[in-house]
mmCIF file of C-alpha atoms in Angstrom:
data_model
loop_
_atom_site.group_PDB
_atom_site.id
_atom_site.type_symbol
_atom_site.label_atom_id
_atom_site.label_comp_id
_atom_site.label_asym_id
_atom_site.label_seq_id
_atom_site.Cartn_x
_atom_site.Cartn_y
_atom_site.Cartn_z
ATOM 1 C CA MET A 1 131.318 82.452 76.132
ATOM 2 C CA PHE A 2 128.780 85.251 76.986
ATOM 3 C CA LEU A 3 125.874 83.111 75.631
ATOM 4 C CA ARG A 4 126.673 80.184 77.690
ATOM 5 C CA ASN A 5 126.966 82.324 80.917
ATOM 6 C CA PHE A 6 123.956 84.337 79.966
ATOM 7 C CA THR A 7 121.679 81.387 79.494
ATOM 8 C CA GLN A 8 122.787 80.106 82.831
ATOM 9 C CA GLY A 9 121.616 83.302 84.475
ATOM 10 C CA LYS A 10 125.088 84.565 85.308
ATOM 11 C CA ILE A 11 124.478 88.174 84.462
ATOM 12 C CA ARG A 12 126.987 90.778 85.910
ATOM 13 C CA GLN A 13 126.086 91.796 89.492
ATOM 14 C CA THR A 14 127.377 94.716 91.618
ATOM 15 C CA ALA A 15 130.187 93.104 93.463
ATOM 16 C CA SER A 16 129.449 95.068 96.787
ATOM 17 C CA GLN A 17 125.882 93.671 96.884
ATOM 18 C CA SER A 18 125.094 90.373 98.615
ATOM 19 C CA LYS A 19 121.828 89.002 97.020
ATOM 20 C CA VAL A 20 119.218 87.103 98.861
ATOM 21 C CA MET A 21 115.821 85.494 98.191
ATOM 22 C CA SER A 22 113.050 87.813 99.561
ATOM 23 C CA HIS A 23 111.365 86.401 102.753
ATOM 24 C CA LEU A 24 108.018 87.871 101.503
ATOM 25 C CA LEU A 25 107.606 85.296 98.779
ATOM 26 C CA LEU A 26 104.709 83.041 99.703
ATOM 27 C CA GLU A 27 106.096 80.074 97.857
ATOM 28 C CA PRO A 28 109.865 80.635 97.431
ATOM 29 C CA VAL A 29 110.765 77.116 96.199
ATOM 30 C CA VAL A 30 108.357 77.358 93.246
ATOM 31 C CA TYR A 31 108.751 81.123 92.550
ATOM 32 C CA ASN A 32 109.239 82.065 88.851
ATOM 33 C CA PRO A 33 109.403 85.534 88.078
ATOM 34 C CA ASP A 34 108.854 85.105 84.375
ATOM 35 C CA THR A 35 105.238 85.352 83.057
ATOM 36 C CA LEU A 36 105.946 83.785 79.682
ATOM 37 C CA ASN A 37 108.140 81.018 78.216
ATOM 38 C CA LEU A 38 108.508 81.916 74.519
ATOM 39 C CA ASN A 39 109.551 78.398 73.738
ATOM 40 C CA ASP A 40 105.928 77.294 74.404
ATOM 41 C CA SER A 41 104.824 79.232 71.224
ATOM 42 C CA PRO A 42 106.603 79.470 67.922
ATOM 43 C CA GLU A 43 104.349 82.633 67.124
ATOM 44 C CA SER A 44 105.384 84.352 70.263
ATOM 45 C CA LYS A 45 109.043 83.451 70.009
ATOM 46 C CA THR A 46 109.073 84.931 66.390
ATOM 47 C CA TYR A 47 107.283 88.006 67.459
ATOM 48 C CA TRP A 48 109.533 88.987 70.297
ATOM 49 C CA PHE A 49 112.746 88.185 68.241
ATOM 50 C CA LEU A 50 111.611 90.794 65.705
ATOM 51 C CA CYS A 51 110.587 93.182 68.383
ATOM 52 C CA PHE A 52 113.811 93.062 70.262
ATOM 53 C CA GLN A 53 115.749 93.211 66.787
ATOM 54 C CA ASP A 54 113.784 96.504 66.174
ATOM 55 C CA LEU A 55 114.501 97.672 69.708
ATOM 56 C CA ILE A 56 118.344 97.339 69.457
ATOM 57 C CA GLY A 57 118.206 99.350 66.308
ATOM 58 C CA ARG A 58 116.541 102.316 67.859
ATOM 59 C CA LEU A 59 118.562 102.158 71.034
ATOM 60 C CA SER A 60 121.861 101.744 69.313
ATOM 61 C CA LYS A 61 121.070 105.103 67.789
ATOM 62 C CA GLN A 62 120.236 106.540 71.164
ATOM 63 C CA ALA A 63 123.567 105.085 72.608
ATOM 64 C CA SER A 64 125.661 106.638 69.894
ATOM 65 C CA LYS A 65 123.751 109.996 70.326
ATOM 66 C CA SER A 66 124.449 109.893 74.123
ATOM 67 C CA CYS A 67 128.257 110.009 73.705
ATOM 68 C CA THR A 68 130.645 112.614 72.460
ATOM 69 C CA ASP A 69 133.526 110.162 71.820
ATOM 70 C CA ASP A 70 134.934 110.067 68.348
ATOM 71 C CA ASP A 71 134.268 106.342 68.212
ATOM 72 C CA ALA A 72 130.707 106.310 69.486
ATOM 73 C CA GLU A 73 129.061 105.498 66.133
ATOM 74 C CA ILE A 74 131.425 102.613 65.484
ATOM 75 C CA ARG A 75 130.881 101.261 68.896
ATOM 76 C CA ALA A 76 127.122 101.583 68.573
ATOM 77 C CA GLU A 77 127.216 99.690 65.185
ATOM 78 C CA LYS A 78 129.423 97.006 66.803
ATOM 79 C CA LEU A 79 126.878 96.770 69.632
ATOM 80 C CA LYS A 80 123.944 96.348 67.156
ATOM 81 C CA GLN A 81 125.738 93.506 65.281
ATOM 82 C CA TYR A 82 126.862 91.837 68.341
ATOM 83 C CA TYR A 83 123.369 92.027 70.034
ATOM 84 C CA ILE A 84 121.661 90.672 66.808
ATOM 85 C CA LYS A 85 124.141 87.679 66.755
ATOM 86 C CA GLU A 86 123.548 86.845 70.366
ATOM 87 C CA LEU A 87 119.805 87.320 69.883
ATOM 88 C CA THR A 88 119.864 84.934 66.966
ATOM 89 C CA LEU A 89 121.832 82.341 69.132
ATOM 90 C CA LEU A 90 119.201 82.680 71.862
ATOM 91 C CA GLN A 91 116.371 82.246 69.263
ATOM 92 C CA ASP A 92 117.918 79.181 67.666
ATOM 93 C CA GLU A 93 119.083 77.476 70.982
ATOM 94 C CA LYS A 94 116.957 74.378 71.796
ATOM 95 C CA ASN A 95 116.163 75.329 75.384
ATOM 96 C CA ASN A 96 114.924 72.635 77.540
ATOM 97 C CA SER A 97 112.220 73.056 80.178
ATOM 98 C CA GLU A 98 114.764 74.024 82.882
ATOM 99 C CA GLU A 99 116.088 76.990 80.668
ATOM 100 C CA PRO A 100 112.885 78.866 79.405
ATOM 101 C CA LEU A 101 113.282 81.654 76.887
ATOM 102 C CA THR A 102 111.804 84.764 78.419
ATOM 103 C CA ILE A 103 111.466 88.583 77.767
ATOM 104 C CA ARG A 104 113.615 89.070 80.704
ATOM 105 C CA LYS A 105 116.376 87.291 79.050
ATOM 106 C CA TYR A 106 116.204 89.372 76.074
ATOM 107 C CA LEU A 107 116.017 92.639 78.087
ATOM 108 C CA ASP A 108 118.887 91.583 80.119
ATOM 109 C CA LEU A 109 120.836 90.676 76.936
ATOM 110 C CA HIS A 110 120.346 94.265 75.710
ATOM 111 C CA GLU A 111 121.594 95.863 78.993
ATOM 112 C CA HIS A 112 124.723 93.484 79.065
ATOM 113 C CA CYS A 113 125.612 94.570 75.460
ATOM 114 C CA LEU A 114 125.260 98.290 76.159
ATOM 115 C CA ARG A 115 127.883 98.050 79.046
ATOM 116 C CA LEU A 116 129.979 95.558 77.014
ATOM 117 C CA PHE A 117 130.439 98.435 74.375
ATOM 118 C CA ASN A 118 130.858 101.055 77.202
ATOM 119 C CA PHE A 119 127.421 102.756 76.837
ATOM 120 C CA VAL A 120 126.761 102.961 80.525
ATOM 121 C CA ASP A 121 123.560 105.125 80.602
ATOM 122 C CA PRO A 122 122.295 106.259 77.224
ATOM 123 C CA TRP A 123 119.216 107.856 78.615
ATOM 124 C CA LYS A 124 121.045 109.814 81.294
ATOM 125 C CA GLU A 125 120.483 113.218 79.722
ATOM 126 C CA GLN A 126 116.890 112.486 78.819
ATOM 127 C CA LYS A 127 116.085 111.257 82.285
ATOM 128 C CA ALA A 128 117.474 114.540 83.724
ATOM 129 C CA ILE A 129 115.258 116.673 81.383
ATOM 130 C CA GLU A 130 112.146 114.588 82.367
ATOM 131 C CA ASN A 131 112.886 114.777 86.037
ATOM 132 C CA ASP A 132 113.179 118.585 85.757
ATOM 133 C CA PHE A 133 109.922 118.648 83.777
ATOM 134 C CA ALA A 134 108.082 116.629 86.230
ATOM 135 C CA LEU A 135 109.592 118.454 89.450
ATOM 136 C CA ILE A 136 108.278 121.817 88.191
ATOM 137 C CA ARG A 137 104.796 120.382 88.145
ATOM 138 C CA LEU A 138 104.852 118.406 91.428
ATOM 139 C CA LYS A 139 103.538 121.183 93.798
ATOM 140 C CA SER A 140 100.570 121.906 91.660
ATOM 141 C CA ARG A 141 99.832 118.037 91.324
ATOM 142 C CA LEU A 142 99.874 117.798 95.134
ATOM 143 C CA ILE A 143 97.632 120.784 95.488
ATOM 144 C CA GLU A 144 95.220 119.172 93.009
ATOM 145 C CA ILE A 145 95.172 116.006 95.010
ATOM 146 C CA ASP A 146 94.751 117.863 98.286
ATOM 147 C CA LYS A 147 91.451 119.334 97.265
ATOM 148 C CA LEU A 148 89.975 115.788 97.273
ATOM 149 C CA GLU A 149 88.903 113.472 100.118
ATOM 150 C CA GLY A 150 88.187 109.803 100.680
ATOM 151 C CA ASP A 151 87.526 107.647 97.620
ATOM 152 C CA GLU A 152 87.904 110.567 95.068
ATOM 153 C CA ARG A 153 91.404 111.251 96.432
ATOM 154 C CA TRP A 154 92.702 107.689 96.174
ATOM 155 C CA ILE A 155 90.935 107.288 92.579
ATOM 156 C CA GLU A 156 92.953 110.365 91.475
ATOM 157 C CA ILE A 157 96.114 109.028 92.918
ATOM 158 C CA ALA A 158 95.671 105.685 91.377
ATOM 159 C CA LYS A 159 95.008 107.320 87.885
ATOM 160 C CA GLY A 160 97.983 109.332 88.263
ATOM 161 C CA LEU A 161 100.065 106.183 89.298
ATOM 162 C CA LEU A 162 98.987 104.321 86.228
ATOM 163 C CA ALA A 163 99.236 107.199 83.648
ATOM 164 C CA GLY A 164 102.657 107.962 84.874
ATOM 165 C CA ASN A 165 103.785 104.576 83.701
ATOM 166 C CA LEU A 166 103.008 105.471 80.261
ATOM 167 C CA PHE A 167 106.259 107.361 80.142
ATOM 168 C CA ASP A 168 108.491 104.513 78.878
ATOM 169 C CA TRP A 169 111.106 105.242 76.100
ATOM 170 C CA GLY A 170 111.709 101.599 75.681
ATOM 171 C CA CYS A 171 108.195 101.179 73.862
ATOM 172 C CA SER A 172 108.105 102.382 70.352
ATOM 173 C CA SER A 173 104.441 103.280 70.468
ATOM 174 C CA VAL A 174 105.234 105.633 73.459
ATOM 175 C CA SER A 175 108.483 106.972 72.148
ATOM 176 C CA MET A 176 107.049 108.304 68.994
ATOM 177 C CA MET A 177 104.278 110.030 70.884
ATOM 178 C CA LEU A 178 106.653 111.654 73.316
ATOM 179 C CA GLU A 179 109.004 112.766 70.409
ATOM 180 C CA LYS A 180 106.196 114.493 68.562
ATOM 181 C CA ASN A 181 104.810 116.301 71.632
ATOM 182 C CA LYS A 182 107.494 117.683 73.997
ATOM 183 C CA SER A 183 104.776 119.108 76.435
ATOM 184 C CA PHE A 184 103.048 115.786 76.886
ATOM 185 C CA GLY A 185 102.371 115.486 80.454
ATOM 186 C CA LEU A 186 100.310 113.643 83.095
ATOM 187 C CA THR A 187 96.984 114.999 82.049
ATOM 188 C CA GLU A 188 97.515 114.062 78.392
ATOM 189 C CA ALA A 189 98.623 110.569 79.671
ATOM 190 C CA VAL A 190 95.460 110.140 81.742
ATOM 191 C CA ASP A 191 93.413 110.894 78.457
ATOM 192 C CA CYS A 192 95.414 108.205 76.637
ATOM 193 C CA ILE A 193 95.189 105.231 78.894
ATOM 194 C CA GLN A 194 92.179 102.780 79.238
ATOM 195 C CA LYS A 195 89.072 104.157 80.907
ATOM 196 C CA ARG A 196 87.546 101.788 83.700
ATOM 197 C CA PRO A 197 86.796 99.014 83.846
ATOM 198 C CA TRP A 198 90.416 98.067 83.211
ATOM 199 C CA VAL A 199 91.553 94.678 82.085
ATOM 200 C CA ILE A 200 92.429 93.926 85.710
ATOM 201 C CA ASP A 201 90.556 96.107 87.962
ATOM 202 C CA ASP A 202 90.933 95.731 91.687
ATOM 203 C CA LEU A 203 90.571 99.334 92.480
ATOM 204 C CA ASP A 204 87.220 99.022 94.318
ATOM 205 C CA ASP A 205 88.942 96.467 96.554
ATOM 206 C CA TRP A 206 91.829 98.702 97.160
ATOM 207 C CA LEU A 207 89.372 101.562 98.012
ATOM 208 C CA SER A 208 87.702 99.363 100.554
ATOM 209 C CA LYS A 209 90.925 98.669 102.180
ATOM 210 C CA MET A 210 91.792 102.355 102.299
ATOM 211 C CA ARG A 211 88.517 103.087 104.047
ATOM 212 C CA GLN A 212 89.672 100.854 106.985
ATOM 213 C CA PRO A 213 91.181 102.695 109.958
ATOM 214 C CA GLN A 214 94.155 100.511 110.412
ATOM 215 C CA ASN A 215 97.178 101.485 108.390
ATOM 216 C CA PHE A 216 99.868 99.447 106.702
ATOM 217 C CA LYS A 217 103.000 99.436 108.814
ATOM 218 C CA CYS A 218 105.518 99.506 105.832
ATOM 219 C CA CYS A 219 105.131 99.955 102.108
ATOM 220 C CA ALA A 220 107.775 98.937 99.672
ATOM 221 C CA ILE A 221 107.350 100.540 96.327
ATOM 222 C CA PHE A 222 109.440 99.194 93.240
ATOM 223 C CA ALA A 223 109.445 102.208 90.909
ATOM 224 C CA ASP A 224 109.958 102.229 87.179
ATOM 225 C CA ASN A 225 110.553 105.140 84.911
ATOM 226 C CA SER A 226 112.073 108.516 85.675
ATOM 227 C CA GLY A 227 110.363 111.748 85.249
ATOM 228 C CA VAL A 228 106.625 111.911 85.313
ATOM 229 C CA ASP A 229 106.298 108.280 86.331
ATOM 230 C CA VAL A 230 108.198 108.581 89.551
ATOM 231 C CA VAL A 231 107.567 112.248 90.380
ATOM 232 C CA LEU A 232 103.959 112.654 89.613
ATOM 233 C CA GLY A 233 102.858 109.082 89.725
ATOM 234 C CA ILE A 234 104.697 107.284 92.510
ATOM 235 C CA LEU A 235 105.597 110.016 94.750
ATOM 236 C CA PRO A 236 101.965 111.150 95.339
ATOM 237 C CA PHE A 237 101.124 107.581 96.185
ATOM 238 C CA ALA A 238 104.081 107.314 98.557
ATOM 239 C CA ARG A 239 103.058 110.651 100.161
ATOM 240 C CA GLU A 240 99.537 109.485 100.845
ATOM 241 C CA MET A 241 100.844 106.445 102.501
ATOM 242 C CA LEU A 242 103.137 108.568 104.614
ATOM 243 C CA ARG A 243 100.075 110.682 105.575
ATOM 244 C CA ARG A 244 98.525 107.607 106.983
ATOM 245 C CA GLY A 245 101.592 106.877 109.126
ATOM 246 C CA THR A 246 102.953 104.189 106.947
ATOM 247 C CA LYS A 247 106.799 103.857 106.490
ATOM 248 C CA VAL A 248 107.588 103.908 102.895
ATOM 249 C CA LEU A 249 110.651 102.223 101.310
ATOM 250 C CA LEU A 250 111.197 103.523 97.677
ATOM 251 C CA CYS A 251 113.267 101.035 95.631
ATOM 252 C CA ALA A 252 114.993 101.763 92.392
ATOM 253 C CA ASN A 253 117.379 100.037 90.083
ATOM 254 C CA GLN A 254 121.164 99.782 91.079
ATOM 255 C CA GLU A 255 122.234 100.304 87.467
ATOM 256 C CA PRO A 256 120.768 102.019 84.602
ATOM 257 C CA ALA A 257 118.228 100.286 82.365
ATOM 258 C CA LEU A 258 116.394 102.280 79.472
ATOM 259 C CA ASN A 259 114.924 105.337 81.259
ATOM 260 C CA ASP A 260 114.173 103.563 84.451
ATOM 261 C CA ILE A 261 115.260 105.687 87.560
ATOM 262 C CA THR A 262 118.283 104.539 89.348
ATOM 263 C CA HIS A 263 118.960 104.493 92.986
ATOM 264 C CA LYS A 264 121.330 107.343 92.779
ATOM 265 C CA GLU A 265 119.049 109.396 90.559
ATOM 266 C CA LEU A 266 116.248 108.790 92.985
ATOM 267 C CA LEU A 267 118.146 110.192 96.030
ATOM 268 C CA GLY A 268 118.802 113.438 93.965
ATOM 269 C CA VAL A 269 115.034 113.638 93.027
ATOM 270 C CA ILE A 270 113.821 113.101 96.608
ATOM 271 C CA GLU A 271 116.101 115.849 97.823
ATOM 272 C CA ARG A 272 114.492 118.215 95.246
ATOM 273 C CA CYS A 273 111.044 117.033 96.236
ATOM 274 C CA CYS A 274 111.846 117.996 99.845
ATOM 275 C CA LEU A 275 111.823 121.586 98.691
ATOM 276 C CA GLU A 276 108.218 121.312 97.236
ATOM 277 C CA CYS A 277 106.522 119.222 99.870
ATOM 278 C CA GLN A 278 106.869 119.415 103.840
ATOM 279 C CA ILE A 279 105.388 115.981 104.231
ATOM 280 C CA ILE A 280 108.054 114.290 102.105
ATOM 281 C CA LYS A 281 110.860 116.490 103.654
ATOM 282 C CA THR A 282 109.802 115.497 107.280
ATOM 283 C CA ALA A 283 109.524 111.844 106.295
ATOM 284 C CA TYR A 284 112.782 111.667 104.571
ATOM 285 C CA GLU A 285 114.628 113.490 107.489
ATOM 286 C CA THR A 286 113.118 111.228 110.147
ATOM 287 C CA GLY A 287 113.490 107.949 108.224
ATOM 288 C CA GLN A 288 109.807 107.332 107.696
ATOM 289 C CA LEU A 289 110.736 107.516 103.912
ATOM 290 C CA GLN A 290 113.815 105.700 102.682
ATOM 291 C CA ILE A 291 115.495 105.168 99.480
ATOM 292 C CA HIS A 292 116.795 101.595 98.658
ATOM 293 C CA SER A 293 118.499 99.956 95.739
ATOM 294 C CA ASN A 294 116.432 97.001 94.376
ATOM 295 C CA GLY A 295 119.791 95.377 93.170
ATOM 296 C CA GLN A 296 118.649 95.030 89.605
ATOM 297 C CA SER A 297 120.548 96.019 86.444
ATOM 298 C CA GLY A 298 117.608 95.546 83.970
ATOM 299 C CA PRO A 299 113.997 96.625 83.748
ATOM 300 C CA CYS A 300 112.598 93.353 85.375
ATOM 301 C CA LEU A 301 112.581 92.241 88.931
ATOM 302 C CA ASP A 302 113.612 89.003 90.434
ATOM 303 C CA PHE A 303 112.747 88.516 94.210
ATOM 304 C CA ARG A 304 115.357 85.938 94.285
ATOM 305 C CA GLN A 305 118.033 88.588 93.770
ATOM 306 C CA LEU A 306 117.235 91.384 96.311
ATOM 307 C CA PRO A 307 120.079 93.210 98.115
ATOM 308 C CA GLU A 308 120.426 91.752 101.525
ATOM 309 C CA GLU A 309 120.401 95.322 102.960
ATOM 310 C CA LEU A 310 116.882 95.724 101.426
ATOM 311 C CA ASN A 311 115.650 92.476 102.615
ATOM 312 C CA ILE A 312 116.744 93.288 106.172
ATOM 313 C CA ALA A 313 114.915 96.613 105.954
ATOM 314 C CA LEU A 314 111.770 94.767 104.909
ATOM 315 C CA ILE A 315 111.989 92.386 107.841
ATOM 316 C CA LYS A 316 112.957 95.175 110.324
ATOM 317 C CA HIS A 317 110.064 97.436 109.328
ATOM 318 C CA GLU A 318 107.566 94.553 109.138
ATOM 319 C CA CYS A 319 106.711 95.197 105.432
ATOM 320 C CA ASP A 320 103.031 94.338 104.813
ATOM 321 C CA LEU A 321 102.505 95.977 101.390
ATOM 322 C CA ILE A 322 104.528 95.703 98.168
ATOM 323 C CA VAL A 323 103.737 97.950 95.097
ATOM 324 C CA ILE A 324 105.339 96.717 91.998
ATOM 325 C CA GLU A 325 105.054 99.182 89.114
ATOM 326 C CA GLY A 326 105.707 98.893 85.322
ATOM 327 C CA MET A 327 105.536 96.299 82.531
ATOM 328 C CA GLY A 328 109.014 94.895 83.147
ATOM 329 C CA ARG A 329 108.685 94.332 86.943
ATOM 330 C CA ALA A 330 104.821 93.552 87.103
ATOM 331 C CA LEU A 331 103.969 92.071 83.718
ATOM 332 C CA HIS A 332 106.984 90.386 82.138
ATOM 333 C CA THR A 333 107.876 89.278 85.678
ATOM 334 C CA ASN A 334 105.993 88.905 88.829
ATOM 335 C CA LEU A 335 102.441 88.987 87.402
ATOM 336 C CA HIS A 336 101.614 85.614 88.987
ATOM 337 C CA ALA A 337 104.029 85.958 91.924
ATOM 338 C CA LYS A 338 102.403 85.258 95.310
ATOM 339 C CA PHE A 339 103.508 87.093 98.437
ATOM 340 C CA LYS A 340 102.794 86.791 102.198
ATOM 341 C CA CYS A 341 102.021 90.366 102.417
ATOM 342 C CA ASP A 342 99.410 92.474 100.387
ATOM 343 C CA VAL A 343 100.616 93.437 96.886
ATOM 344 C CA LEU A 344 99.591 96.091 94.119
ATOM 345 C CA LYS A 345 100.742 95.426 90.688
ATOM 346 C CA CYS A 346 100.228 98.521 88.429
ATOM 347 C CA LEU A 347 101.093 99.173 85.006
ATOM 348 C CA VAL A 348 99.895 100.344 81.478
ATOM 349 C CA ILE A 349 100.379 97.748 78.633
ATOM 350 C CA LYS A 350 102.347 99.579 76.096
ATOM 351 C CA ASN A 351 102.660 96.616 73.590
ATOM 352 C CA GLN A 352 99.658 95.639 71.348
ATOM 353 C CA TRP A 353 100.724 92.053 71.194
ATOM 354 C CA LEU A 354 100.761 91.616 74.971
ATOM 355 C CA ALA A 355 97.373 93.386 75.304
ATOM 356 C CA LYS A 356 95.699 91.254 72.579
ATOM 357 C CA ASN A 357 97.209 87.842 73.476
ATOM 358 C CA LEU A 358 97.079 87.899 77.339
ATOM 359 C CA PHE A 359 93.999 90.124 77.893
ATOM 360 C CA ASP A 360 92.121 90.306 74.532
ATOM 361 C CA SER A 361 92.330 94.046 74.894
ATOM 362 C CA GLY A 362 94.173 96.967 73.150
ATOM 363 C CA ILE A 363 97.159 99.240 73.452
ATOM 364 C CA PHE A 364 97.387 101.227 76.767
ATOM 365 C CA SER A 365 95.149 98.865 78.661
ATOM 366 C CA VAL A 366 95.456 99.044 82.456
ATOM 367 C CA ILE A 367 96.390 96.528 85.038
ATOM 368 C CA PHE A 368 95.478 97.588 88.793
ATOM 369 C CA LYS A 369 95.841 94.304 90.587
ATOM 370 C CA TYR A 370 95.447 94.123 94.423
ATOM 371 C CA GLU A 371 96.096 90.788 96.166
ATOM 372 C CA ARG A 372 95.702 90.292 99.888
ATOM 373 C CA GLY A 373 98.616 88.533 101.519
ATOM 374 C CA GLY A 374 98.722 84.818 100.901
ATOM 375 C CA THR A 375 96.009 84.964 98.136
ATOM 376 C CA HIS A 376 95.784 85.182 94.405
ATOM 377 C CA ASN A 377 92.382 86.862 93.920
ATOM 378 C CA SER A 378 92.639 88.857 90.627
ATOM 379 C CA SER A 379 89.415 90.043 89.274
ATOM 380 C CA LYS A 380 90.020 88.662 85.878
ATOM 381 C CA ASN A 381 91.461 85.543 84.486
ATOM 382 C CA ILE A 382 94.605 85.805 82.377
ATOM 383 C CA ASN A 383 95.144 83.965 79.062
ATOM 384 C CA CYS A 384 98.696 82.815 79.586
#
């Protein structure tokens, strides 16, 4: 029963949220969030099957560890076996062109199975630890940025935005690195990621835009991970937009997914950030900075399924810039999506297969893709 509903896209949604198609899509009729259809390549299909088979093994252990219930280990093992069964059915199913097999579908299956076996948020404790780690360092990070002006300031903010995205416990290459070095922070992450020129490098175009006197009216930022990512990467970017007079809507997941920050968690983080930064505090108190749910329950982003409340806010505040961050939201989905407004798609590629097969590059390659509203002017072609 689950597989049939799953393949038809009937993933559980929060009942209180009414979902709508985003008015900002340039071509809503043909919008397809997914970058890859794995049915197009037997090699791709096999690779990602094995990849997610490995992922559920690691994350079922995390699920068990996150609970103190007597039956946690038993439930985690049942979760693992159920997931592998459903994954195999997806792998073997002869999908037609109207039902592509996508990475988003695998990721949504993973989140569904966690909830099915009552593992609501396996990364809750780890996210809290990482938020604390980053919040202690926020003030010094902002002081560091405030010493810079003009292009140098924006370059530093952009590097921090990208380096912060490295902190993703859903990627084995990153999780092993973080487990070995508990003090691994933003500075170390900057040293790890690709140096310019990046695989998609529209930073110069972005800098040119930022030199112009006119400001964006409203910027909607779709955040990714907790901790260093959102606190030391996203928030300095948001703060700089606030300094320019732009209204900022920070958007986070409605429900937990891996170590992605949730709407509820982001509210708590922002309240603590207000104690560290007067600009953020004033903006939050006056409504120039707002926190919204993106309505999603997985690590990807589907602009056909935004909360009506968020879409109303985007219309009301005349949103003219979208920032989409992270692999799930800006690479697995929305890499090719076109919007009526300007859009920044920012991420670090934490999967060697994707880096090699899509961009002929290596692990921790960087995408900083800036597109003007109504255009698709990436600085580099993509092999997919």
